[in-house]
CSV table of C-alpha atoms and ligand atoms in Angstrom, one decimal:
chain,number,residue,atom,x,y,z
A,1,UNK,CA,-14.0,29.1,-12.6
A,2,UNK,CA,-12.3,26.4,-10.7
A,3,UNK,CA,-13.6,22.9,-11.3
A,4,UNK,CA,-13.1,20.1,-8.6
A,5,UNK,CA,-14.3,16.5,-8.5
A,6,UNK,CA,-15.0,15.0,-5.1
A,7,UNK,CA,-14.8,11.2,-4.2
A,8,UNK,CA,-16.7,10.3,-1.2
A,9,UNK,CA,-14.3,7.5,0.3
A,10,UNK,CA,-16.5,6.8,3.2
A,11,UNK,CA,-20.0,8.5,3.8
A,12,UNK,CA,-18.0,10.9,6.3
A,13,UNK,CA,-14.7,11.1,4.2
A,14,UNK,CA,-14.0,12.7,0.9
A,15,UNK,CA,-11.2,13.5,-1.4
A,16,UNK,CA,-11.1,16.6,-3.8
A,17,UNK,CA,-9.1,17.1,-6.7
A,18,UNK,CA,-9.0,20.4,-8.9
A,19,UNK,CA,-9.9,19.3,-12.6
A,20,UNK,CA,-8.3,21.1,-15.6
A,21,UNK,CA,-10.6,19.2,-18.2
A,22,UNK,CA,-12.6,16.1,-18.8
A,23,UNK,CA,-11.1,14.3,-21.6
A,24,UNK,CA,-13.4,11.1,-21.9
A,25,UNK,CA,-16.8,10.4,-20.5
A,26,UNK,CA,-19.0,7.4,-21.6
A,27,UNK,CA,-21.8,5.5,-19.8
A,28,UNK,CA,-21.1,2.0,-20.3
A,29,UNK,CA,-23.4,-1.1,-19.7
A,30,UNK,CA,-21.9,-1.3,-16.2
A,31,UNK,CA,-20.7,2.1,-15.0
A,32,UNK,CA,-20.1,6.0,-15.7
A,33,UNK,CA,-16.3,5.9,-17.2
A,34,UNK,CA,-14.3,9.0,-17.0
A,35,UNK,CA,-10.6,10.4,-17.5
A,36,UNK,CA,-10.1,13.8,-16.2
A,37,UNK,CA,-6.9,15.7,-16.4
A,38,UNK,CA,-5.8,17.2,-12.9
A,39,UNK,CA,-2.8,19.3,-12.0
A,40,UNK,CA,-1.9,17.1,-8.9
A,41,UNK,CA,-2.3,13.6,-10.4
A,42,UNK,CA,-2.2,14.3,-14.1
A,43,UNK,CA,-4.6,12.3,-15.8
A,44,UNK,CA,-6.9,9.9,-13.7
A,45,UNK,CA,-9.4,7.2,-14.6
A,46,UNK,CA,-12.7,7.2,-12.7
A,47,UNK,CA,-15.5,4.7,-12.6
A,48,UNK,CA,-18.8,5.8,-11.1
A,49,UNK,CA,-16.9,8.8,-9.6
A,50,UNK,CA,-14.4,6.5,-7.8
A,51,UNK,CA,-10.4,7.0,-8.6
A,52,UNK,CA,-9.0,3.8,-10.3
A,53,UNK,CA,-5.8,5.0,-11.1
A,54,UNK,CA,-3.5,8.1,-11.7
A,55,UNK,CA,-0.6,8.9,-13.9
A,56,UNK,CA,1.2,10.0,-10.9
A,57,UNK,CA,0.7,7.3,-8.3
A,58,UNK,CA,-0.5,4.1,-10.2
A,59,UNK,CA,3.1,2.5,-10.2
A,60,UNK,CA,2.8,1.4,-6.6
A,61,UNK,CA,-0.5,-0.4,-7.2
A,62,UNK,CA,0.5,-2.2,-10.4
A,63,UNK,CA,4.1,-3.0,-9.3
A,64,UNK,CA,3.0,-4.3,-6.0
A,65,UNK,CA,0.0,-6.4,-7.3
A,66,UNK,CA,2.3,-8.0,-10.0
A,67,UNK,CA,5.8,-8.5,-8.8
A,68,UNK,CA,5.5,-9.9,-5.4
A,69,UNK,CA,3.7,-13.0,-6.8
A,70,UNK,CA,5.7,-13.3,-10.0
A,71,UNK,CA,9.1,-13.2,-8.1
A,72,UNK,CA,7.9,-15.8,-5.7
A,73,UNK,CA,7.0,-18.3,-8.5
A,74,UNK,CA,9.7,-20.4,-10.4
A,75,UNK,CA,9.5,-19.3,-14.1
A,76,UNK,CA,5.9,-18.4,-14.5
A,77,UNK,CA,4.5,-18.7,-17.9
A,78,UNK,CA,0.8,-18.2,-18.1
A,79,UNK,CA,-0.9,-15.2,-16.1
A,80,UNK,CA,-4.4,-14.0,-16.0
A,81,UNK,CA,-5.4,-10.5,-14.9
A,82,UNK,CA,-9.2,-10.1,-13.9
A,83,UNK,CA,-10.5,-6.7,-14.3
A,84,UNK,CA,-7.4,-4.2,-15.0
A,85,UNK,CA,-8.6,-2.6,-18.1
A,86,UNK,CA,-6.4,0.2,-17.8
A,87,UNK,CA,-3.4,-2.0,-18.7
A,88,UNK,CA,-1.2,-1.2,-15.9
A,89,UNK,CA,-0.9,-4.7,-14.4
A,90,UNK,CA,-0.4,-6.2,-17.9
A,91,UNK,CA,2.5,-3.9,-18.3
A,92,UNK,CA,4.1,-4.9,-15.1
A,93,UNK,CA,3.8,-8.7,-16.0
A,94,UNK,CA,5.3,-8.1,-19.4
A,95,UNK,CA,8.7,-7.3,-17.5
A,96,UNK,CA,9.1,-10.8,-16.6
A,97,UNK,CA,10.8,-12.6,-19.3
A,98,UNK,CA,9.5,-16.0,-18.5
A,99,UNK,CA,5.8,-15.0,-19.2
A,100,UNK,CA,4.8,-16.3,-22.7
A,101,UNK,CA,1.2,-15.1,-22.4
A,102,UNK,CA,-0.8,-12.8,-20.2
A,103,UNK,CA,-4.7,-13.0,-20.6
A,104,UNK,CA,-6.8,-9.8,-19.6
A,105,UNK,CA,-10.3,-10.4,-18.7
A,106,UNK,CA,-12.0,-7.1,-18.5
A,107,UNK,CA,-15.8,-7.0,-18.3
A,108,UNK,CA,-16.2,-3.5,-19.6
A,109,UNK,CA,-14.6,-2.6,-23.3
A,110,UNK,CA,-15.0,1.1,-22.6
A,111,UNK,CA,-12.5,1.1,-20.1
A,112,UNK,CA,-9.8,-0.3,-22.3
A,113,UNK,CA,-10.8,1.9,-25.0
A,114,UNK,CA,-10.6,5.0,-22.6
A,115,UNK,CA,-7.2,4.1,-21.5
A,116,UNK,CA,-5.8,3.2,-24.9
A,117,UNK,CA,-6.8,6.7,-26.0
A,118,UNK,CA,-5.7,8.8,-22.8
A,119,UNK,CA,-3.5,6.7,-20.7
A,120,UNK,CA,-0.8,5.5,-23.3
A,121,UNK,CA,2.0,5.2,-20.6
A,122,UNK,CA,-0.1,2.6,-18.6
A,123,UNK,CA,-2.3,0.8,-21.3
A,124,UNK,CA,1.2,0.4,-23.3
A,125,UNK,CA,1.2,-3.3,-22.7
A,126,UNK,CA,-2.2,-4.0,-24.4
A,127,UNK,CA,-0.9,-4.2,-27.9
A,128,UNK,CA,2.2,-6.4,-26.7
A,129,UNK,CA,2.0,-9.8,-28.8
A,130,UNK,CA,2.1,-11.8,-25.6
A,131,UNK,CA,-1.0,-10.0,-24.3
A,132,UNK,CA,-4.5,-11.4,-25.0
A,133,UNK,CA,-7.5,-9.4,-24.4
A,134,UNK,CA,-11.1,-11.0,-23.4
A,135,UNK,CA,-14.2,-8.7,-22.9
A,136,UNK,CA,-15.9,-11.2,-20.4
A,137,UNK,CA,-17.0,-11.6,-16.7
A,138,UNK,CA,-13.8,-12.9,-14.8
A,139,UNK,CA,-16.2,-14.9,-12.5
A,140,UNK,CA,-17.2,-16.9,-15.5
A,141,UNK,CA,-13.7,-17.0,-17.1
A,142,UNK,CA,-12.1,-18.7,-14.0
A,143,UNK,CA,-15.0,-21.2,-13.9
A,144,UNK,CA,-14.4,-22.2,-17.4
A,145,UNK,CA,-10.4,-22.6,-17.3
A,146,UNK,CA,-9.3,-25.3,-15.0
A,147,UNK,CA,-5.6,-25.8,-14.2
A,148,UNK,CA,-4.2,-23.1,-16.9
A,149,UNK,CA,-2.7,-20.2,-15.1
A,150,UNK,CA,0.7,-19.9,-13.0
A,151,UNK,CA,-0.7,-16.8,-11.5
A,152,UNK,CA,-4.0,-14.8,-11.3
A,153,UNK,CA,-4.3,-11.2,-10.5
A,154,UNK,CA,-7.7,-9.8,-9.3
A,155,UNK,CA,-7.3,-6.2,-10.5
A,156,UNK,CA,-10.8,-5.3,-9.6
A,157,UNK,CA,-12.9,-1.9,-8.5
A,158,UNK,CA,-14.3,-1.9,-4.8
A,159,UNK,CA,-16.8,-4.9,-4.2
A,160,UNK,CA,-19.6,-3.2,-6.1
A,161,UNK,CA,-21.7,-4.2,-9.3
A,162,UNK,CA,-20.2,-6.8,-11.3
A,163,UNK,CA,-17.2,-7.1,-9.1
A,164,UNK,CA,-19.1,-8.0,-5.9
A,165,UNK,CA,-18.6,-11.8,-6.9
A,166,UNK,CA,-14.7,-11.2,-7.0
A,167,UNK,CA,-14.6,-10.9,-3.3
A,168,UNK,CA,-16.4,-14.2,-2.3
A,169,UNK,CA,-15.3,-17.7,-1.2
A,170,UNK,CA,-17.1,-19.6,-4.3
A,171,UNK,CA,-14.7,-17.3,-6.5
A,172,UNK,CA,-11.6,-18.0,-4.9
A,173,UNK,CA,-12.4,-21.8,-4.9
A,174,UNK,CA,-12.7,-21.5,-8.7
A,175,UNK,CA,-9.5,-19.5,-8.9
A,176,UNK,CA,-7.9,-22.3,-6.9
A,177,UNK,CA,-9.0,-24.8,-9.7
A,178,UNK,CA,-8.0,-22.5,-12.5
A,179,UNK,CA,-4.4,-22.3,-11.2
A,180,UNK,CA,-1.6,-24.9,-11.8
A,181,UNK,CA,-0.7,-27.3,-8.9
A,182,UNK,CA,2.0,-24.7,-8.0
A,183,UNK,CA,0.1,-21.4,-8.9
A,184,UNK,CA,-0.9,-18.4,-6.7
A,185,UNK,CA,-3.3,-15.6,-6.9
A,186,UNK,CA,-3.0,-11.7,-5.6
A,187,UNK,CA,-6.0,-9.8,-5.2
A,188,UNK,CA,-6.5,-6.0,-4.2
A,189,UNK,CA,-8.4,-6.4,-1.0
A,190,UNK,CA,-9.2,-2.6,0.2
A,191,UNK,CA,-8.5,-0.6,3.1
A,192,UNK,CA,-7.1,-1.7,6.4
A,193,UNK,CA,-8.5,1.4,8.0
A,194,UNK,CA,-12.3,1.4,6.3
A,195,UNK,CA,-12.6,-2.3,5.4
A,196,UNK,CA,-12.2,-3.7,8.7
A,197,UNK,CA,-15.0,-6.6,8.0
A,198,UNK,CA,-14.1,-7.4,4.6
A,199,UNK,CA,-10.4,-8.1,5.0
A,200,UNK,CA,-10.6,-10.7,7.7
A,201,UNK,CA,-13.6,-12.6,6.0
A,202,UNK,CA,-11.2,-12.7,2.8
A,203,UNK,CA,-8.3,-13.8,4.9
A,204,UNK,CA,-10.4,-16.5,6.4
A,205,UNK,CA,-11.7,-17.9,3.1
A,206,UNK,CA,-8.5,-17.6,1.3
A,207,UNK,CA,-6.8,-19.6,4.4
A,208,UNK,CA,-9.4,-22.4,4.4
A,209,UNK,CA,-9.0,-22.8,0.5
A,210,UNK,CA,-5.0,-22.3,-0.1
A,211,UNK,CA,-2.3,-24.1,1.7
A,212,UNK,CA,-1.0,-20.5,2.7
A,213,UNK,CA,-2.5,-17.0,2.8
A,214,UNK,CA,-0.4,-13.8,3.0
A,215,UNK,CA,-1.5,-10.1,3.3
A,216,UNK,CA,0.7,-7.6,2.4
A,217,UNK,CA,0.3,-3.5,2.2
A,218,UNK,CA,1.6,-0.5,0.0
A,219,UNK,CA,0.8,3.2,0.2
A,220,UNK,CA,-1.4,4.4,-2.7
A,221,UNK,CA,-2.1,8.3,-2.2
A,222,UNK,CA,-5.3,8.5,-3.9
A,223,UNK,CA,-6.9,5.4,-2.6
A,224,UNK,CA,-9.1,5.8,0.8
A,225,UNK,CA,-6.6,6.2,3.6
A,226,UNK,CA,-3.6,5.9,1.4
A,227,UNK,CA,-2.6,2.4,3.0
A,228,UNK,CA,-3.8,-0.4,0.6
A,229,UNK,CA,-4.1,-4.1,1.3
A,230,UNK,CA,-3.4,-7.0,-1.0
A,231,UNK,CA,-4.3,-10.7,-0.3
A,232,UNK,CA,-2.3,-13.6,-1.8
A,233,UNK,CA,-3.2,-17.5,-1.8
A,234,UNK,CA,-0.6,-19.7,-2.6
A,235,UNK,CA,-0.6,-23.5,-3.3
A,236,UNK,CA,3.3,-24.2,-2.9
A,237,UNK,CA,5.6,-21.2,-2.7
A,238,UNK,CA,5.8,-19.0,0.1
A,239,UNK,CA,6.8,-15.4,-0.7
A,240,UNK,CA,8.7,-14.9,2.6
A,241,UNK,CA,10.8,-17.8,1.5
A,242,UNK,CA,12.2,-16.0,-1.5
A,243,UNK,CA,15.6,-15.5,-1.6
A,244,UNK,CA,15.5,-11.8,-2.4
A,245,UNK,CA,19.2,-11.7,-3.6
A,246,UNK,CA,18.0,-13.8,-6.6
A,247,UNK,CA,15.2,-11.4,-7.4
A,248,UNK,CA,15.7,-10.3,-10.9
A,249,UNK,CA,16.7,-6.5,-11.8
A,250,UNK,CA,13.6,-5.0,-12.8
A,251,UNK,CA,12.7,-1.4,-13.9
A,252,UNK,CA,10.6,-0.3,-10.9
A,253,UNK,CA,10.0,2.9,-8.8
A,254,UNK,CA,8.3,1.0,-5.6
A,255,UNK,CA,9.2,-2.3,-5.9
A,256,UNK,CA,12.3,-3.7,-4.8
A,257,UNK,CA,13.9,-6.9,-3.3
A,258,UNK,CA,13.7,-5.3,0.3
A,259,UNK,CA,10.0,-4.1,-0.2
A,260,UNK,CA,9.4,-7.7,-1.3
A,261,UNK,CA,10.2,-8.6,2.4
A,262,UNK,CA,9.1,-5.3,4.3
A,263,UNK,CA,5.6,-5.2,2.8
A,264,UNK,CA,4.7,-8.2,4.7
A,265,UNK,CA,5.7,-6.8,8.1
A,266,UNK,CA,2.2,-5.9,9.2
A,267,UNK,CA,1.5,-3.1,11.7
A,268,UNK,CA,0.0,-4.6,15.2
A,269,UNK,CA,-3.7,-3.2,14.2
A,270,UNK,CA,-3.7,-5.1,10.8
A,271,UNK,CA,-2.2,-8.3,12.4
A,272,UNK,CA,-5.0,-7.9,15.0
A,273,UNK,CA,-7.3,-7.9,11.8
A,274,UNK,CA,-6.4,-11.1,10.5
A,275,UNK,CA,-5.5,-13.2,13.6
B,1,SAM,N1,-6.7,-0.4,-9.2
B,1,SAM,C1,-8.1,-0.1,-9.4
B,1,SAM,C2,-8.8,-0.2,-7.8
B,1,SAM,O1,-8.1,-0.9,-7.2
B,1,SAM,O2,-9.8,0.4,-7.6
B,1,SAM,C3,-8.8,-1.1,-10.3
B,1,SAM,C4,-8.7,-0.8,-11.4
B,1,SAM,S1,-9.4,-1.7,-12.9
B,1,SAM,C5,-9.7,-0.3,-13.9
B,1,SAM,C6,-11.0,-2.3,-12.3
B,1,SAM,C7,-11.6,-2.7,-13.5
B,1,SAM,O3,-12.4,-4.1,-12.8
B,1,SAM,C8,-12.7,-2.0,-14.0
B,1,SAM,O4,-12.4,-1.8,-15.3
B,1,SAM,C9,-14.0,-3.1,-14.0
B,1,SAM,O5,-14.8,-2.8,-15.2
B,1,SAM,C10,-13.5,-4.3,-13.8
B,1,SAM,N2,-14.3,-5.6,-13.4
B,1,SAM,C11,-15.3,-5.3,-12.2
B,1,SAM,N3,-16.1,-6.5,-12.2
B,1,SAM,C12,-15.4,-7.2,-13.2
B,1,SAM,C13,-15.6,-8.6,-13.5
B,1,SAM,N4,-16.6,-9.5,-12.8
B,1,SAM,N5,-14.7,-9.3,-14.2
B,1,SAM,C14,-13.9,-8.5,-15.0
B,1,SAM,N6,-13.9,-7.3,-14.8
B,1,SAM,C15,-14.3,-6.8,-13.9
């Protein structure tokens, strides 16, 4: 019998994936945590039936949410990852030699457990001695840690449940205070096709709090519409002023010095959105 799983990306649009088997399923305090094996995308992590990451396309998202920011900074040492319990963002952060410590603050320990068991190529950095893992609410963590981090990555789910507050102006102000004087943050900010109210609101909030706000995009096949956005708030350094010839060689498959530039070239309909 053919087993398929369907994610409703909007109320009128869905994505269906043939499933070989379910490897893990636990209902946590926050959500339904699942890992399924599929022919098309290998293993994938689902939270409440929504695709979070897959073995086949995770490199796009994890490289872009990490390297644009870290290569914009000068010798970043302390990095905070909020959410990101699958470990993919931590793995990419640890590719930067200057990083002394990366702190992961994930609210749901079941996500970390599932990733360690069934997504070893994504969660491998979680056992690195430079990685600190805290199971807690990221909103609370930034409020309690002032002037600490060179970079903050908000690798959250969609704005649902415990993640709603991760998309609000109050949180961005706390992020501003948790960063050092020259720090920056990058957050995943959903689809330019399907989240047309959220993206301009976030961009306006971040522009009013940080000296500069920037939006960039990347193509993640399993995310709604494929085209995904990331918003950066920076206190000093501008990613567009980076000398891309000086970007260190990194083992990547999507990110490159050319992509560091081109991902900020926005289509007219997106420029219109954040105008
Ligand atoms: N890349 C994925 C995406 O864009 O959909 C996100 C992956 S990551 C697994 C998202 C994580 O954010 C989840 O594990 C979830 O438990 C965590 N999360 C949600 N709200 C949180 C909060 N307030 N503090 C810390 N982690 C949170």
